[in-house]
Coordinates of C-alpha atoms in Angstrom, one line a residue:
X1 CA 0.0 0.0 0.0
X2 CA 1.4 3.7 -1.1
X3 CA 0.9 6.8 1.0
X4 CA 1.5 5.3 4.8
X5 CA 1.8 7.0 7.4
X6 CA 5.8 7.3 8.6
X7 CA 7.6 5.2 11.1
X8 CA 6.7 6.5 14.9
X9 CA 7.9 5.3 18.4
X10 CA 5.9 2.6 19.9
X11 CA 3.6 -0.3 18.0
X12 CA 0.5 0.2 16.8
X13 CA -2.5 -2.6 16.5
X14 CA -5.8 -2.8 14.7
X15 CA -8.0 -5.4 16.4
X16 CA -10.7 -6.8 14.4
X17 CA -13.5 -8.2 15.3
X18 CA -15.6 -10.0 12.7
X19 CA -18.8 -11.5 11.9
X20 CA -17.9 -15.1 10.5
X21 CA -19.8 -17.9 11.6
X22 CA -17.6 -20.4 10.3
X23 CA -16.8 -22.5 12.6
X24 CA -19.8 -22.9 14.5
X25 CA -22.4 -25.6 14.8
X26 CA -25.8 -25.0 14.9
X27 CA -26.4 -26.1 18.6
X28 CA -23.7 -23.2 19.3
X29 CA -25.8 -20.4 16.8
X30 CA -28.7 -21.3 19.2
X31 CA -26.9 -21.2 22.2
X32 CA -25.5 -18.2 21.8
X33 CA -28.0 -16.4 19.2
X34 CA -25.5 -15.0 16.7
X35 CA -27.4 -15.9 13.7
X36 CA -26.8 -17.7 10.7
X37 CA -25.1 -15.0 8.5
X38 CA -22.9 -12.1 8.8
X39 CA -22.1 -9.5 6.3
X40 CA -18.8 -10.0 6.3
X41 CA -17.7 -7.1 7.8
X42 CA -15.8 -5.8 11.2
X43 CA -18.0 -5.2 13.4
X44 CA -15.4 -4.4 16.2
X45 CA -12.5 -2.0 15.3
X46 CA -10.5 -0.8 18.2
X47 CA -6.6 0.8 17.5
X48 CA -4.5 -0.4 20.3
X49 CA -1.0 1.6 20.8
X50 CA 1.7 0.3 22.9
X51 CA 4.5 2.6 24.1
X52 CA 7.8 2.6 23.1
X53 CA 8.8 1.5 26.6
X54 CA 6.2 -0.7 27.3
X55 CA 4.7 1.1 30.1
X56 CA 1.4 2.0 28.8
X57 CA -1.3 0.8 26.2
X58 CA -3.8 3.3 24.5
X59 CA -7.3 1.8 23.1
X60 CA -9.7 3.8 20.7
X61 CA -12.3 2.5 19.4
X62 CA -13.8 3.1 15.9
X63 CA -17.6 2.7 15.6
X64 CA -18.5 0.5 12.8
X65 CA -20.8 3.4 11.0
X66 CA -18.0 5.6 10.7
X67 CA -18.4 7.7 7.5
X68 CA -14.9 6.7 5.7
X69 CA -12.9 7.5 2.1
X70 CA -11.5 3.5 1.1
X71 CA -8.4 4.0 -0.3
X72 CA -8.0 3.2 -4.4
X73 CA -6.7 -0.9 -4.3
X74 CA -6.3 -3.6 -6.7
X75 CA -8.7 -6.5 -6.4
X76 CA -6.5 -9.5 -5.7
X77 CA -9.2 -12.0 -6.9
X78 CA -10.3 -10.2 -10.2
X79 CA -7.2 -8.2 -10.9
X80 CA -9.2 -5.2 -11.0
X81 CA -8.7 -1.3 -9.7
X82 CA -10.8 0.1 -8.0
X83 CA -10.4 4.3 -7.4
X84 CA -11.2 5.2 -3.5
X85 CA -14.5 5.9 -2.7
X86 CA -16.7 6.5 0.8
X87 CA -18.1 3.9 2.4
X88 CA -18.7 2.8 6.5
X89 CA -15.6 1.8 8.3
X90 CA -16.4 -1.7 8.1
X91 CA -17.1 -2.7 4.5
X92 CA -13.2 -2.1 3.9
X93 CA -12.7 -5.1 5.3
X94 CA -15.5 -6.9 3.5
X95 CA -14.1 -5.5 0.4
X96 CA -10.6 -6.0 0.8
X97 CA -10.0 -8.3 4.0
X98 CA -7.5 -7.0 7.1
X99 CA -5.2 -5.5 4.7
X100 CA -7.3 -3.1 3.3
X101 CA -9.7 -2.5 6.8
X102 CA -5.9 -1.4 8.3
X103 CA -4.8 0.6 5.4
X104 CA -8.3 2.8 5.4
X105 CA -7.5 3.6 9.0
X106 CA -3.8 4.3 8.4
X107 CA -5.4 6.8 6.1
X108 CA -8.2 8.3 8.4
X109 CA -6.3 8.7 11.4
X110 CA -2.7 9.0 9.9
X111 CA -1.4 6.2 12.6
X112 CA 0.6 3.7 10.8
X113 CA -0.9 0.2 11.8
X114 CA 2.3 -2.4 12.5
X115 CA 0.0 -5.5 12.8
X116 CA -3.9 -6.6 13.1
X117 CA -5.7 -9.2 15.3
X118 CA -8.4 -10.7 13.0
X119 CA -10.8 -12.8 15.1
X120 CA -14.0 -14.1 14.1
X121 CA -16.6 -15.7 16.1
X122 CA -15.3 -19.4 16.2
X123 CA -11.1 -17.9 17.2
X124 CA -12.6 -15.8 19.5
X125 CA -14.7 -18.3 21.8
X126 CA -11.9 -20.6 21.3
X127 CA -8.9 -18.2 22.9
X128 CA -11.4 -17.5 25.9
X129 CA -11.9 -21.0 26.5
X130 CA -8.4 -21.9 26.6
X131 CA -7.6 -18.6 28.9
X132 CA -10.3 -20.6 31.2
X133 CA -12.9 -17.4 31.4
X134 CA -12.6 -14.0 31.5
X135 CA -14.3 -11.9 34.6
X136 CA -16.3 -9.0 33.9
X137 CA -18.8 -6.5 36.2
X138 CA -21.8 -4.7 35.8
X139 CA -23.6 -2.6 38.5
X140 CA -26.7 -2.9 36.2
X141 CA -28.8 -5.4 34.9
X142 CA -27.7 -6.0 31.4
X143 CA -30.7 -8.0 29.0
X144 CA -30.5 -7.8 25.1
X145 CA -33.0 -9.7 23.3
X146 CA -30.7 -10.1 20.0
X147 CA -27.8 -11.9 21.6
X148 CA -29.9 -13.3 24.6
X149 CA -27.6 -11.8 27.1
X150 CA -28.9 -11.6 30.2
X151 CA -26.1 -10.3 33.3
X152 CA -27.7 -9.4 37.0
X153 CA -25.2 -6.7 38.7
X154 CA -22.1 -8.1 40.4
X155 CA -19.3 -9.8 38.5
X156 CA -18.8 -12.6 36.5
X157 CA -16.4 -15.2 35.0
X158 CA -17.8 -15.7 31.2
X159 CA -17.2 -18.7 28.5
X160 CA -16.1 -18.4 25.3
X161 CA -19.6 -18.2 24.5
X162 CA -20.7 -16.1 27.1
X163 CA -18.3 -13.6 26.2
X164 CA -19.2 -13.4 22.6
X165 CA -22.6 -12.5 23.6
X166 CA -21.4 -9.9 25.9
X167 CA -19.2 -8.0 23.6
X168 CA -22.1 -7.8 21.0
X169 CA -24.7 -7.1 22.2
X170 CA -25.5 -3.4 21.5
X171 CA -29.3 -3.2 22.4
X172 CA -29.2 -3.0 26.2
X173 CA -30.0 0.2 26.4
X174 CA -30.3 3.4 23.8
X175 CA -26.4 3.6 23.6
X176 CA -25.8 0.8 20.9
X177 CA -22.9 0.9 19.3
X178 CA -21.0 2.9 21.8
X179 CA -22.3 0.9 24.6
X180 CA -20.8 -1.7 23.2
X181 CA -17.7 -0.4 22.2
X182 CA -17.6 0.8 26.0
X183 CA -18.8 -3.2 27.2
X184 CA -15.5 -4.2 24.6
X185 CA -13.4 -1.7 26.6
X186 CA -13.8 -3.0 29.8
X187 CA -13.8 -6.9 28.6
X188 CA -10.4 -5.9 27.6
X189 CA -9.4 -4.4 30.9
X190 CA -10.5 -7.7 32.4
X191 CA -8.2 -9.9 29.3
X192 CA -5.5 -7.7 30.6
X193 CA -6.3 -8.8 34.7
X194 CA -6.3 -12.2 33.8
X195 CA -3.3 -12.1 32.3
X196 CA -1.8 -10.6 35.0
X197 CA -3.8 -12.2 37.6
X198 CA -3.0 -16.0 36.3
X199 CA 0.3 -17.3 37.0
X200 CA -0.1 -19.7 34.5
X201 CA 0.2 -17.1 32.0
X202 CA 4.1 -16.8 32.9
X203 CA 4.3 -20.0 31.0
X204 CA 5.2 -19.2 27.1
X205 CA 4.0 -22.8 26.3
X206 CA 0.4 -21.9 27.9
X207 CA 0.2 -18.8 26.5
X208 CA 1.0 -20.4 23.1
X209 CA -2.3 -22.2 23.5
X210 CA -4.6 -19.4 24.1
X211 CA -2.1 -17.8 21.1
X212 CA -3.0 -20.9 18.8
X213 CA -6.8 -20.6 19.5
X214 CA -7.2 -17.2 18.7
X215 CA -5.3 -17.6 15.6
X216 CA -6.4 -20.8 14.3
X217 CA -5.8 -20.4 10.4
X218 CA -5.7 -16.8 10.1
X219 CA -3.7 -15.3 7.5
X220 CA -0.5 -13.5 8.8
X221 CA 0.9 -12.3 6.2
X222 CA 0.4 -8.6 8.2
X223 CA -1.1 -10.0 11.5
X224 CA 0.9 -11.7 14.1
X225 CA 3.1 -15.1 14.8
X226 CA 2.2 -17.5 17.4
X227 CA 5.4 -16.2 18.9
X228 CA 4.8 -12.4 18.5
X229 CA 1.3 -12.9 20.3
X230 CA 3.4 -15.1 23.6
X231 CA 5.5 -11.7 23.2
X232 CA 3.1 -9.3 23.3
X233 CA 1.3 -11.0 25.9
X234 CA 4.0 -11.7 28.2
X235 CA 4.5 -7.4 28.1
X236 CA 1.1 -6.9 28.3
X237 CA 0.7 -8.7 31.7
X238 CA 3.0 -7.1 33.5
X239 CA 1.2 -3.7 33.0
X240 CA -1.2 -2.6 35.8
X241 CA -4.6 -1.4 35.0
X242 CA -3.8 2.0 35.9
X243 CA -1.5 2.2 32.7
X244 CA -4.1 1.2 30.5
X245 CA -6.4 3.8 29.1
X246 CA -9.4 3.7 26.9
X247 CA -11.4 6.1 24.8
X248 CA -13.7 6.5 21.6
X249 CA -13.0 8.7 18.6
X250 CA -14.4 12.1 19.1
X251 CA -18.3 11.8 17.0
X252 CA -19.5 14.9 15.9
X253 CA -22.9 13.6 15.1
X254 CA -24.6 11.5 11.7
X255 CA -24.1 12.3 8.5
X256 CA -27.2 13.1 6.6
X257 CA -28.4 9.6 4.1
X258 CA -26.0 8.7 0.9
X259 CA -27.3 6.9 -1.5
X260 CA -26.1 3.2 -0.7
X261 CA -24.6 4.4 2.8
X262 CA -27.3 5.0 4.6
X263 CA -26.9 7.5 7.7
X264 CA -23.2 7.7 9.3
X265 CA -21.3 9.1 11.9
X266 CA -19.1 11.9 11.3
X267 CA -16.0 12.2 13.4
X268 CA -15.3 15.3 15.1
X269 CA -12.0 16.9 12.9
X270 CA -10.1 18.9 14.9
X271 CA -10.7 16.6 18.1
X272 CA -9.9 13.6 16.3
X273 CA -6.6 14.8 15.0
X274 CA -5.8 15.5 18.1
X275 CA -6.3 12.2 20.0
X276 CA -4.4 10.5 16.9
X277 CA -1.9 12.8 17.0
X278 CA -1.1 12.1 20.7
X279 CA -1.3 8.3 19.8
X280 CA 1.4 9.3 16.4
X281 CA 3.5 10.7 18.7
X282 CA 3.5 8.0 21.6
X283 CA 1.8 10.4 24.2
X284 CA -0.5 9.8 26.8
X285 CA -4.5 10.9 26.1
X286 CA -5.7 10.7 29.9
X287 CA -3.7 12.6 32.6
X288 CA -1.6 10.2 34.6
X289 CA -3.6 11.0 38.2
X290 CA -6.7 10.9 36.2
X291 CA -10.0 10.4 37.8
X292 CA -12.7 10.0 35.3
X293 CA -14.8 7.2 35.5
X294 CA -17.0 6.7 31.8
X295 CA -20.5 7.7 31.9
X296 CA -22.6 4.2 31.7
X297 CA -24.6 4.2 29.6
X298 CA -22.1 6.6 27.6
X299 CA -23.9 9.0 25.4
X300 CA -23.5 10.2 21.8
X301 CA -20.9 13.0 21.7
X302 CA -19.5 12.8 25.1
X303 CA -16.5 10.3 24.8
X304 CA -14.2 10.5 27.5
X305 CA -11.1 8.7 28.1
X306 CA -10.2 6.9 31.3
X307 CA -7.9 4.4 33.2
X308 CA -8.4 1.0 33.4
X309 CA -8.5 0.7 36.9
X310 CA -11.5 2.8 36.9
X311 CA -13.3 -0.1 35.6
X312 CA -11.9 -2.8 37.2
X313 CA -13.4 -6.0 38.9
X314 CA -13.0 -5.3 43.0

């Protein structure tokens, strides 16, 4: 791909999540009510950015309905060219797979993306299984009737299953996609606990399990190894929540209706540039002291950026 953005300190990941059922058996569509097709697109986006020195990691997430410009590419199937043209956020990767879905956010946010996490439903319930569960907390009552999820307050230790429910549902309350996003977030802060929680995870051999599972036969050809994911795991878990931070790009509102688009969201310019910026340049985008705990349910213009550790499990 032409036109990426140069080299910066730290490492920068796009984490996908996508729709595939493959991989699923019919009693498990039941189960856990994901449907028998997707649209093969990413329904999760999130850009992770690890420090140069290790010592922090910065998560934003990308709404799916983002109004975005696809970048011109070659059809590798047909041989084709196709000029760049606007779309949502997510049908880059339908069009054009991980490869395309990261070089359409190189260009939007001008953060050059060093490798992507592409998991779909099957890799996904698979690496929480092997991890043994990953805790999560609610101080509400949290019921969707899509995905069947149905949390009481308190915490709990969630499946592979489970936890694919959890981070998809989007209609438990009037948030939807950014109460989701938000519900991602803090499943992440809790990924990040058990790693550092479970000694176990000290082990490169186990980690190279949960490694394994999550990326079954997934192209790597820009992704990661089975030993780059032990690595960046084995950093990972020796950060405290404190040093994690997570926010959503600035939205300024939706878009009026395109023709083929439907209604999307517009980021906020000037805002955005500047959270990206700080990531470009390796810089913090919560104070280190700070004391903001996210809004729940969040609401539509009002992302603010916070610490892990003000959404952690007591």
């Amino acid at each position: 791909m032409k036109n990426r953005p140069n080299d910066g300190p730290g490492t920068n990941i796009l984490l996908l999540g996508t729709d595939s059922r493959a991989g699923l058996s019919k009693s498990e569509r039941r189960r856990f009510s994901t449907g028998s097709r997707g649209c093969n697109c990413s329904d999760t986006m999130m850009l992770v950015h690890l420090s140069a020195k290790d010592d922090r990691v910065s998560v934003v997430g990308l709404p799916r309905d983002s109004r975005a410009v696809i970048p011109a590419y070659r059809d590798e199937a047909s041989g084709q060219s196709r000029p760049a043209h606007p779309s949502k956020i997510n049908a880059a990767y339908a069009e054009g797979g991980p490869g395309l879905a990261a070089h359409t956010v190189e260009q939007m946010t001008k953060v050059r993306i060093d490798h992507y996490l592409e998991l779909d439903f099957r890799r996904f319930i698979d690496g929480v299984d092997e991890a043994g569960g990953v805790r999560v907390c609610t101080p509400r009552r949290l019921k969707d009737f899509a995905t069947r999820l149905d949390l009481k307050p308190g915490t709990h230790t969630l499946s592979g299953g489970r936890s694919l429910q959890y981070v998809r549902s989007r209609h438990v309350d009037h948030s939807a996609d950014f109460g989701r996003i938000q519900r991602q977030q803090r499943y992440l802060v809790g990924v990040l606990s058990k790693l550092s929680a479970d000694r176990t995870f000290a082990d490169p051999v186990r980690t190279a399990k949960v490694a394994r599972a999550m990326l079954g036969s997934a192209r790597v050809d820009q992704g990661f190894t089975v030993d780059q994911l032990v690595a960046l795991a084995a950093t990972l878990r020796r950060l405290k929540p404190s040093a994690t931070e997570f926010t959503t790009v600035p939205i300024r509102g939706f878009g009026p209706p395109q023709d083929g688009l439907g209604a999307t969201l517009e980021w906020d310019g000037p805002k955005a540039a500047k959270l990206f910026g700080a990531l470009a340049e390796d810089r913090a985008v919560t104070g280190r002291t700070s004391k903001v705990v996210p809004a729940d349910p969040p609401r539509l213009g009002h992302q603010a950026a916070f610490r892990g550790d003000k959404v952690t499990c007591d």
